[in-house]
Amino acid sequence: MTSSSQHDLIIVGGGPAGLCAAMYAGRGMLDSVLLERGLPGGELLNTDLVEDYPGFESILGRDLAQKMADHAKKFGADIRQENVESIEKRADGIFDVTTTRGDHFLAPAVILSAGGAPVKLEVPGEQEYAGRGVSYCAVCDGAFFKDEVLAVVGGGDAAVEEADYLTKYASKVYIIHRRDEFRASKLLQKRLFANPKIEVIWNKVVTEIKGQPAGVTELVLEDTATGDASTLPVGGVFVFIGFTPNSWLIKDHYEHDASGYVITDSTMQTSVPGLYAAGDLRVQVTRQITTAVGDATTAVIAIEKYLKERAQEPVREPA
Ligand code: NAP
C-alpha cells in the first residue's frame, strides 16, 4: 500500500550535504524528512581516510558518516531508507517527491543533495567484468585484491587518492591517465609519487578490458598521441574518471550546465523556486565535504526565509 505525507522540507540524498541539512532543519524546528536509498553517508562510505575536514585531523569516512547521522538525529532528523524516483512541482507550488515504492512525500521546499554516480569508461569488457575485477570503489573492493597487480584509471583527486589507498593491498598499482599531468591536488600527487608501489602510465586510455570467467586479466591501452595499442596484465581495474550528477531526478525544467550539474543562486536555490541543491551535484569550483556542508547550511537558512515569505503556514500531516 502506498502512502502520502506532508512536510515543510524534503531532503533527497543522505551524504554530508543531506545530513547537514537535516541537522539544520531540526535546529530550525522544520518538519523535514531525509530520504536516502542506502545507508547515510554518501561518498563518505566509499572513502577510507578523511584528512581535510576541520576538527578531524584524520577520521575514517564511515566513522564521519556515523557521526554526522548521529548529530542530525540528535536534533530530531527523520532519516528514511527510500529510493527517490522523481521530484516534480505541482500546480499549487507543492513538490511531490515520489519513491520507487510509489510513496509520495509532499512539501513546499526540497533540497536535492543526491550526489552522483560514477562515470563509466564505456569500453568493451567494462560491464561484463563489473564486480569481477572492474570496480568504482577502492574502499569497498580493495581488500579482494591482496598481492595482485591493479590499474587505476583517471587523473583527478579520486584516482590519485584511491591509487595510493589500493597499495595497502596490491603488490603494484598502475595509474593510467590520458594526459601528461594530473589535475589532482599537489599534496595528493606528492604522496602518489613517493609511493614505490605506484607506476604512472601517461598519455594512455583504456580501450578494452579482457578477462576470463574468474575475472579481469588484462587491459588494452591506446597511446593518445600515436594511437599505438599495447596490453597491460592486471588482476583488476578501478575507474575514477568523475561522476554524473543525479540531477535527472528533477522532472521540471531547471537550469544546468553542459554536464548536468545544477545551477543555483547564492542561496542554493535552483531556477525552480523552492527547489534547492547542495553538494556534489551543484555547479561549483570544487566538491569537498566542507563545500557540501556549507551548501546545505546556506540552503536551510534560506528555506526558513523562503517558507516565511511564502506566507504559508508550514504544511503538516493531518493528525
Ligand atoms: P575529476 O576531478 O572530474 O577528475 C576526473 C579525471 O578522470 C580527470 O583526470 C579526467 O582527465 C579523467 N577522465 C575523465 N573522463 C575520462 C575518460 N573517458 N577516460 C580517461 N580519463 C578520463 O573527478 P574526481 O577525481 O572523481 O573528483 C570529483 C570531485 O571530487 C573533484 O572536485 C575533487 O576535487 C573531489 N574529490 C576530492 C577529494 C579530496 O579532496 N580528498 C577526493 C576525491 C574527490 P582530464 O584531467 O584529462 O580531464
Coordinates of C-alpha atoms and ligand atoms in Angstrom, one line a residue:
M1 CA 0.0 0.0 0.0
T2 CA 1.4 3.4 -0.9
S3 CA 1.3 6.4 1.4
S4 CA 1.4 10.2 1.1
S5 CA 2.8 12.6 3.8
Q6 CA 3.2 16.3 4.0
H7 CA 6.2 18.1 5.4
D8 CA 7.9 21.6 5.4
L9 CA 11.0 20.3 3.7
I10 CA 12.1 17.1 1.9
I11 CA 15.9 16.4 1.7
V12 CA 16.8 14.0 -1.1
G13 CA 20.1 12.2 -0.5
G14 CA 21.9 11.5 2.8
G15 CA 25.6 12.3 2.1
P16 CA 27.3 15.1 4.1
A17 CA 25.1 17.8 2.5
G18 CA 21.9 16.0 3.2
L19 CA 22.8 15.1 6.8
C20 CA 24.0 18.6 7.5
A21 CA 20.7 19.9 6.0
A22 CA 18.7 17.5 8.3
M23 CA 20.6 18.8 11.3
Y24 CA 20.0 22.5 10.5
A25 CA 16.3 21.7 9.7
G26 CA 16.0 20.0 13.0
R27 CA 17.5 23.0 14.8
G28 CA 15.2 25.3 12.8
M29 CA 12.2 23.3 14.0
L30 CA 11.1 22.5 10.5
D31 CA 9.1 19.3 9.8
S32 CA 11.7 17.7 7.5
V33 CA 12.3 14.2 6.2
L34 CA 15.5 12.9 4.7
L35 CA 15.2 10.2 2.0
E36 CA 18.3 8.1 1.3
R37 CA 18.3 4.9 -0.7
G38 CA 21.2 3.4 1.1
L39 CA 22.9 4.0 4.4
P40 CA 23.5 7.6 5.5
G41 CA 27.0 8.9 4.4
G42 CA 27.0 9.0 0.6
E43 CA 30.5 9.2 -0.8
L44 CA 31.9 9.1 2.8
L45 CA 31.2 5.4 2.8
N46 CA 33.4 5.0 -0.3
T47 CA 36.3 6.9 1.3
D48 CA 38.9 5.5 3.5
L49 CA 40.5 8.3 5.4
V50 CA 39.2 11.9 5.5
E51 CA 42.0 14.3 6.4
D52 CA 40.6 17.6 5.2
Y53 CA 37.5 18.1 7.4
P54 CA 38.3 20.7 10.0
G55 CA 38.3 19.4 13.6
F56 CA 39.2 15.8 12.5
E57 CA 42.9 15.5 11.5
S58 CA 42.2 12.0 10.3
I59 CA 39.0 10.0 10.5
L60 CA 37.6 7.1 8.6
G61 CA 34.9 8.1 6.1
R62 CA 32.4 5.7 7.6
D63 CA 33.1 7.0 11.1
L64 CA 32.5 10.6 10.0
A65 CA 29.3 9.5 8.3
Q66 CA 28.1 7.9 11.5
K67 CA 28.9 11.0 13.5
M68 CA 27.1 13.2 11.0
A69 CA 24.0 10.9 11.1
D70 CA 24.0 10.8 14.9
H71 CA 24.4 14.5 15.1
A72 CA 21.4 15.1 12.8
K73 CA 19.3 12.6 14.7
K74 CA 20.1 14.4 18.0
F75 CA 18.2 17.4 16.6
G76 CA 15.3 15.2 15.5
A77 CA 16.2 14.3 11.9
D78 CA 13.8 11.8 10.4
I79 CA 16.0 9.7 8.1
R80 CA 14.3 7.1 6.0
Q81 CA 15.6 4.5 3.6
E82 CA 13.7 5.4 0.4
N83 CA 14.7 5.3 -3.2
V84 CA 13.5 8.6 -4.8
E85 CA 12.4 8.3 -8.4
S86 CA 11.3 11.8 -9.2
I87 CA 10.8 15.4 -7.9
E88 CA 8.1 17.4 -9.5
K89 CA 6.4 20.7 -8.7
R90 CA 2.6 20.6 -8.7
A91 CA 0.5 23.5 -9.9
D92 CA -0.2 24.5 -6.3
G93 CA 3.5 25.1 -5.7
I94 CA 4.0 21.9 -3.6
F95 CA 6.7 19.5 -4.6
D96 CA 5.8 15.8 -5.0
V97 CA 8.7 13.6 -4.3
T98 CA 7.9 10.1 -5.5
T99 CA 9.7 6.9 -4.4
T100 CA 10.2 3.6 -6.3
R101 CA 7.7 2.1 -3.9
G102 CA 5.1 4.6 -5.1
D103 CA 5.0 6.7 -1.9
H104 CA 4.6 10.5 -2.1
F105 CA 6.3 13.0 0.1
L106 CA 4.9 16.5 -0.3
A107 CA 6.4 19.8 0.8
P108 CA 6.8 23.4 -0.4
A109 CA 10.6 23.1 -0.3
V110 CA 13.1 20.4 -1.4
I111 CA 16.8 20.2 -1.1
L112 CA 18.4 17.9 -3.7
S113 CA 21.6 16.6 -2.3
A114 CA 21.8 13.2 -4.1
G115 CA 25.3 13.5 -5.4
G116 CA 26.1 11.4 -8.5
A117 CA 27.0 8.1 -10.0
P118 CA 30.5 7.1 -11.2
V119 CA 31.2 7.8 -14.9
K120 CA 31.8 4.6 -16.8
L121 CA 34.7 4.1 -19.3
E122 CA 32.1 2.7 -21.8
V123 CA 34.6 0.2 -23.3
P124 CA 34.2 -3.5 -24.1
G125 CA 34.5 -5.7 -21.1
E126 CA 33.6 -3.0 -18.5
Q127 CA 30.1 -4.1 -18.0
E128 CA 30.9 -7.8 -18.4
Y129 CA 33.6 -7.7 -15.7
A130 CA 31.8 -5.3 -13.3
G131 CA 32.1 -6.9 -9.8
R132 CA 34.7 -9.4 -11.2
G133 CA 37.7 -7.1 -11.4
V134 CA 36.1 -3.8 -12.5
S135 CA 35.3 -1.5 -9.6
Y136 CA 34.4 2.1 -8.9
C137 CA 35.1 1.9 -5.1
A138 CA 38.6 1.2 -3.6
V139 CA 37.4 1.1 0.0
C140 CA 34.6 -1.4 -0.9
D141 CA 36.6 -3.7 -3.1
G142 CA 40.4 -3.1 -2.5
A143 CA 40.7 -6.0 0.1
F144 CA 39.7 -8.5 -2.6
F145 CA 42.9 -7.8 -4.5
K146 CA 45.6 -8.8 -1.9
D147 CA 49.0 -9.0 -3.6
E148 CA 47.6 -8.5 -7.1
V149 CA 48.6 -6.0 -9.7
L150 CA 45.9 -3.4 -10.2
A151 CA 45.2 -0.5 -12.5
V152 CA 43.5 2.8 -11.6
V153 CA 42.1 5.0 -14.4
G154 CA 41.9 8.8 -14.0
G155 CA 43.9 11.8 -13.0
G156 CA 41.7 13.7 -10.5
D157 CA 41.7 13.7 -6.7
A158 CA 39.8 10.4 -6.6
A159 CA 42.1 8.4 -8.9
V160 CA 45.3 9.7 -7.2
E161 CA 44.0 9.2 -3.7
E162 CA 42.5 5.8 -4.3
A163 CA 45.6 4.5 -6.1
D164 CA 47.6 5.3 -3.0
Y165 CA 45.0 3.6 -0.9
L166 CA 45.0 0.4 -3.0
T167 CA 48.7 -0.1 -2.4
K168 CA 47.6 -1.3 1.1
Y169 CA 46.5 -4.5 -0.6
A170 CA 48.0 -4.7 -4.1
S171 CA 51.6 -5.6 -4.9
K172 CA 51.7 -2.9 -7.6
V173 CA 49.3 -0.2 -8.8
Y174 CA 49.5 1.4 -12.3
I175 CA 47.7 4.7 -12.6
I176 CA 46.7 5.3 -16.2
H177 CA 46.0 8.9 -17.2
R178 CA 45.0 10.3 -20.6
R179 CA 47.3 13.3 -20.3
D180 CA 50.8 14.0 -19.1
E181 CA 49.8 15.8 -15.9
F182 CA 47.3 15.2 -13.1
R183 CA 44.5 17.5 -12.2
A184 CA 44.6 16.2 -8.6
S185 CA 45.8 18.4 -5.7
K186 CA 49.5 18.8 -5.3
L187 CA 49.5 17.2 -1.8
L188 CA 47.8 14.0 -3.1
Q189 CA 50.2 13.9 -6.1
K190 CA 53.2 14.2 -3.8
R191 CA 52.0 11.2 -1.8
L192 CA 51.4 9.2 -5.0
F193 CA 54.9 9.9 -6.4
A194 CA 56.5 9.0 -3.1
N195 CA 54.8 5.6 -3.1
P196 CA 57.2 3.0 -4.5
K197 CA 54.3 0.6 -5.4
I198 CA 52.8 3.0 -7.9
E199 CA 53.8 3.5 -11.5
V200 CA 52.2 6.2 -13.7
I201 CA 51.3 5.5 -17.3
W202 CA 50.8 8.8 -19.0
N203 CA 49.0 9.6 -22.2
K204 CA 47.1 6.4 -22.5
V205 CA 43.5 5.4 -22.5
V206 CA 41.9 2.0 -21.8
T207 CA 40.1 0.8 -24.9
E208 CA 39.2 -2.7 -23.7
I209 CA 39.1 -4.8 -20.6
K210 CA 39.8 -8.5 -21.1
G211 CA 39.5 -11.5 -18.8
Q212 CA 38.5 -15.0 -18.1
P213 CA 35.3 -16.2 -16.3
A214 CA 37.0 -15.7 -12.9
G215 CA 37.8 -12.0 -13.6
V216 CA 39.9 -9.4 -15.3
T217 CA 43.3 -10.4 -16.7
E218 CA 44.5 -7.5 -18.9
L219 CA 43.8 -4.1 -20.3
V220 CA 44.2 -2.9 -23.9
L221 CA 45.6 0.6 -23.9
E222 CA 45.9 3.2 -26.7
D223 CA 48.5 5.9 -26.8
T224 CA 46.7 9.2 -27.1
A225 CA 49.5 10.8 -29.2
T226 CA 50.4 7.9 -31.6
G227 CA 47.3 5.7 -31.4
D228 CA 49.6 2.7 -30.8
A229 CA 47.9 -0.2 -28.9
S230 CA 49.5 -2.2 -26.0
T231 CA 48.4 -4.5 -23.3
L232 CA 48.8 -4.4 -19.6
P233 CA 48.3 -7.6 -17.5
V234 CA 46.3 -6.7 -14.3
G235 CA 44.1 -8.5 -11.8
G236 CA 41.6 -5.7 -11.5
V237 CA 40.9 -2.1 -12.7
F238 CA 39.5 0.7 -10.6
V239 CA 37.8 3.5 -12.6
F240 CA 37.8 7.1 -11.2
I241 CA 37.0 9.4 -14.1
G242 CA 34.4 11.6 -12.4
F243 CA 30.7 11.2 -11.9
T244 CA 27.4 12.1 -13.4
P245 CA 25.1 14.2 -11.1
N246 CA 21.8 12.7 -10.1
S247 CA 20.0 15.8 -11.3
W248 CA 17.8 13.7 -13.6
L249 CA 15.6 13.2 -10.6
I250 CA 14.2 16.7 -11.3
K251 CA 11.3 16.4 -13.7
D252 CA 10.7 20.2 -14.1
H253 CA 12.7 22.3 -16.4
Y254 CA 15.8 23.6 -14.4
E255 CA 19.0 25.4 -15.3
H256 CA 22.1 23.2 -15.5
D257 CA 25.5 23.2 -17.2
A258 CA 26.5 21.0 -20.2
S259 CA 27.3 18.1 -17.8
G260 CA 24.0 18.2 -16.0
Y261 CA 25.3 19.9 -12.8
V262 CA 22.6 22.1 -11.3
I263 CA 23.0 25.8 -11.4
T264 CA 21.9 27.7 -8.2
D265 CA 21.9 31.2 -6.9
S266 CA 23.9 32.2 -3.8
T267 CA 21.1 30.8 -1.6
M268 CA 21.4 27.4 -3.3
Q269 CA 18.0 27.9 -4.9
T270 CA 17.7 26.4 -8.4
S271 CA 15.8 28.0 -11.2
V272 CA 12.7 26.2 -9.8
P273 CA 11.5 28.3 -6.8
G274 CA 11.5 26.2 -3.6
L275 CA 13.9 23.6 -5.1
Y276 CA 17.4 23.9 -3.6
A277 CA 20.6 22.0 -4.5
A278 CA 23.5 21.2 -2.2
G279 CA 26.8 19.3 -2.6
D280 CA 28.4 17.4 -5.4
L281 CA 25.6 17.8 -8.0
R282 CA 25.7 21.6 -7.9
V283 CA 27.8 23.7 -10.3
Q284 CA 30.8 24.9 -8.3
V285 CA 34.6 25.1 -8.2
T286 CA 35.3 22.1 -6.1
R287 CA 33.4 19.2 -4.5
Q288 CA 34.6 18.6 -1.0
I289 CA 32.9 17.6 2.3
T290 CA 33.4 21.1 3.5
T291 CA 31.7 22.7 0.5
A292 CA 28.8 20.2 0.7
V293 CA 28.0 21.1 4.3
G294 CA 28.4 24.8 3.5
D295 CA 25.9 24.5 0.7
A296 CA 23.4 22.7 3.0
T297 CA 23.7 25.2 5.8
T298 CA 23.0 28.1 3.4
A299 CA 20.1 26.2 1.8
V300 CA 18.3 25.5 5.1
I301 CA 18.7 29.0 6.4
A302 CA 17.4 30.4 3.0
I303 CA 14.5 27.9 3.1
E304 CA 13.4 29.1 6.5
K305 CA 13.1 32.6 5.0
Y306 CA 11.5 31.2 1.8
L307 CA 8.8 29.4 3.8
K308 CA 8.1 32.6 5.8
E309 CA 8.0 34.8 2.7
R310 CA 5.6 32.4 1.1
A311 CA 3.3 33.5 3.8
Q312 CA 2.3 29.9 4.2
E313 CA 1.9 28.0 7.4
P314 CA 4.2 25.0 7.2
V315 CA 2.1 22.2 5.8
R316 CA 1.6 19.5 8.5
E317 CA 0.4 15.9 8.1
P318 CA -3.1 15.6 9.4
A319 CA -3.2 14.1 12.9
Ligands
NAP1 P1 37.5 14.8 -11.7 O1 38.2 15.8 -10.8 O2 36.5 15.2 -12.6 O3 38.7 14.0 -12.5 C1 38.3 13.0 -13.4 C2 39.6 12.5 -14.1 O4 39.3 11.5 -15.0 C3 40.4 13.6 -14.8 O5 41.7 13.5 -14.6 C4 40.0 13.3 -16.3 O6 41.0 13.6 -17.2 C5 39.8 11.8 -16.3 N1 38.9 11.3 -17.2 C6 37.6 11.8 -17.5 N2 37.0 11.1 -18.4 C7 37.9 10.2 -18.8 C8 37.8 9.1 -19.8 N3 36.7 8.9 -20.5 N4 38.9 8.3 -19.9 C9 40.0 8.5 -19.2 N5 40.1 9.5 -18.2 C10 39.1 10.3 -18.1 O7 36.8 13.6 -10.8 P2 37.2 13.0 -9.4 O8 38.6 12.7 -9.2 O9 36.2 12.0 -9.2 O10 36.8 14.2 -8.4 C11 35.5 14.8 -8.4 C12 35.4 15.9 -7.4 O11 35.6 15.4 -6.0 C13 36.5 16.9 -7.6 O12 36.0 18.2 -7.3 C14 37.5 16.5 -6.5 O13 38.3 17.6 -6.0 C15 36.7 16.0 -5.4 N6 37.4 15.0 -4.6 C16 38.2 15.4 -3.6 C17 38.9 14.5 -2.8 C18 39.8 15.1 -1.7 O14 40.0 16.3 -1.6 N7 40.4 14.3 -0.9 C19 38.9 13.2 -3.1 C20 38.1 12.7 -4.2 C21 37.4 13.7 -4.9 P3 41.5 15.1 -17.5 O15 42.3 15.6 -16.3 O16 42.3 15.0 -18.7 O17 40.2 15.9 -17.7

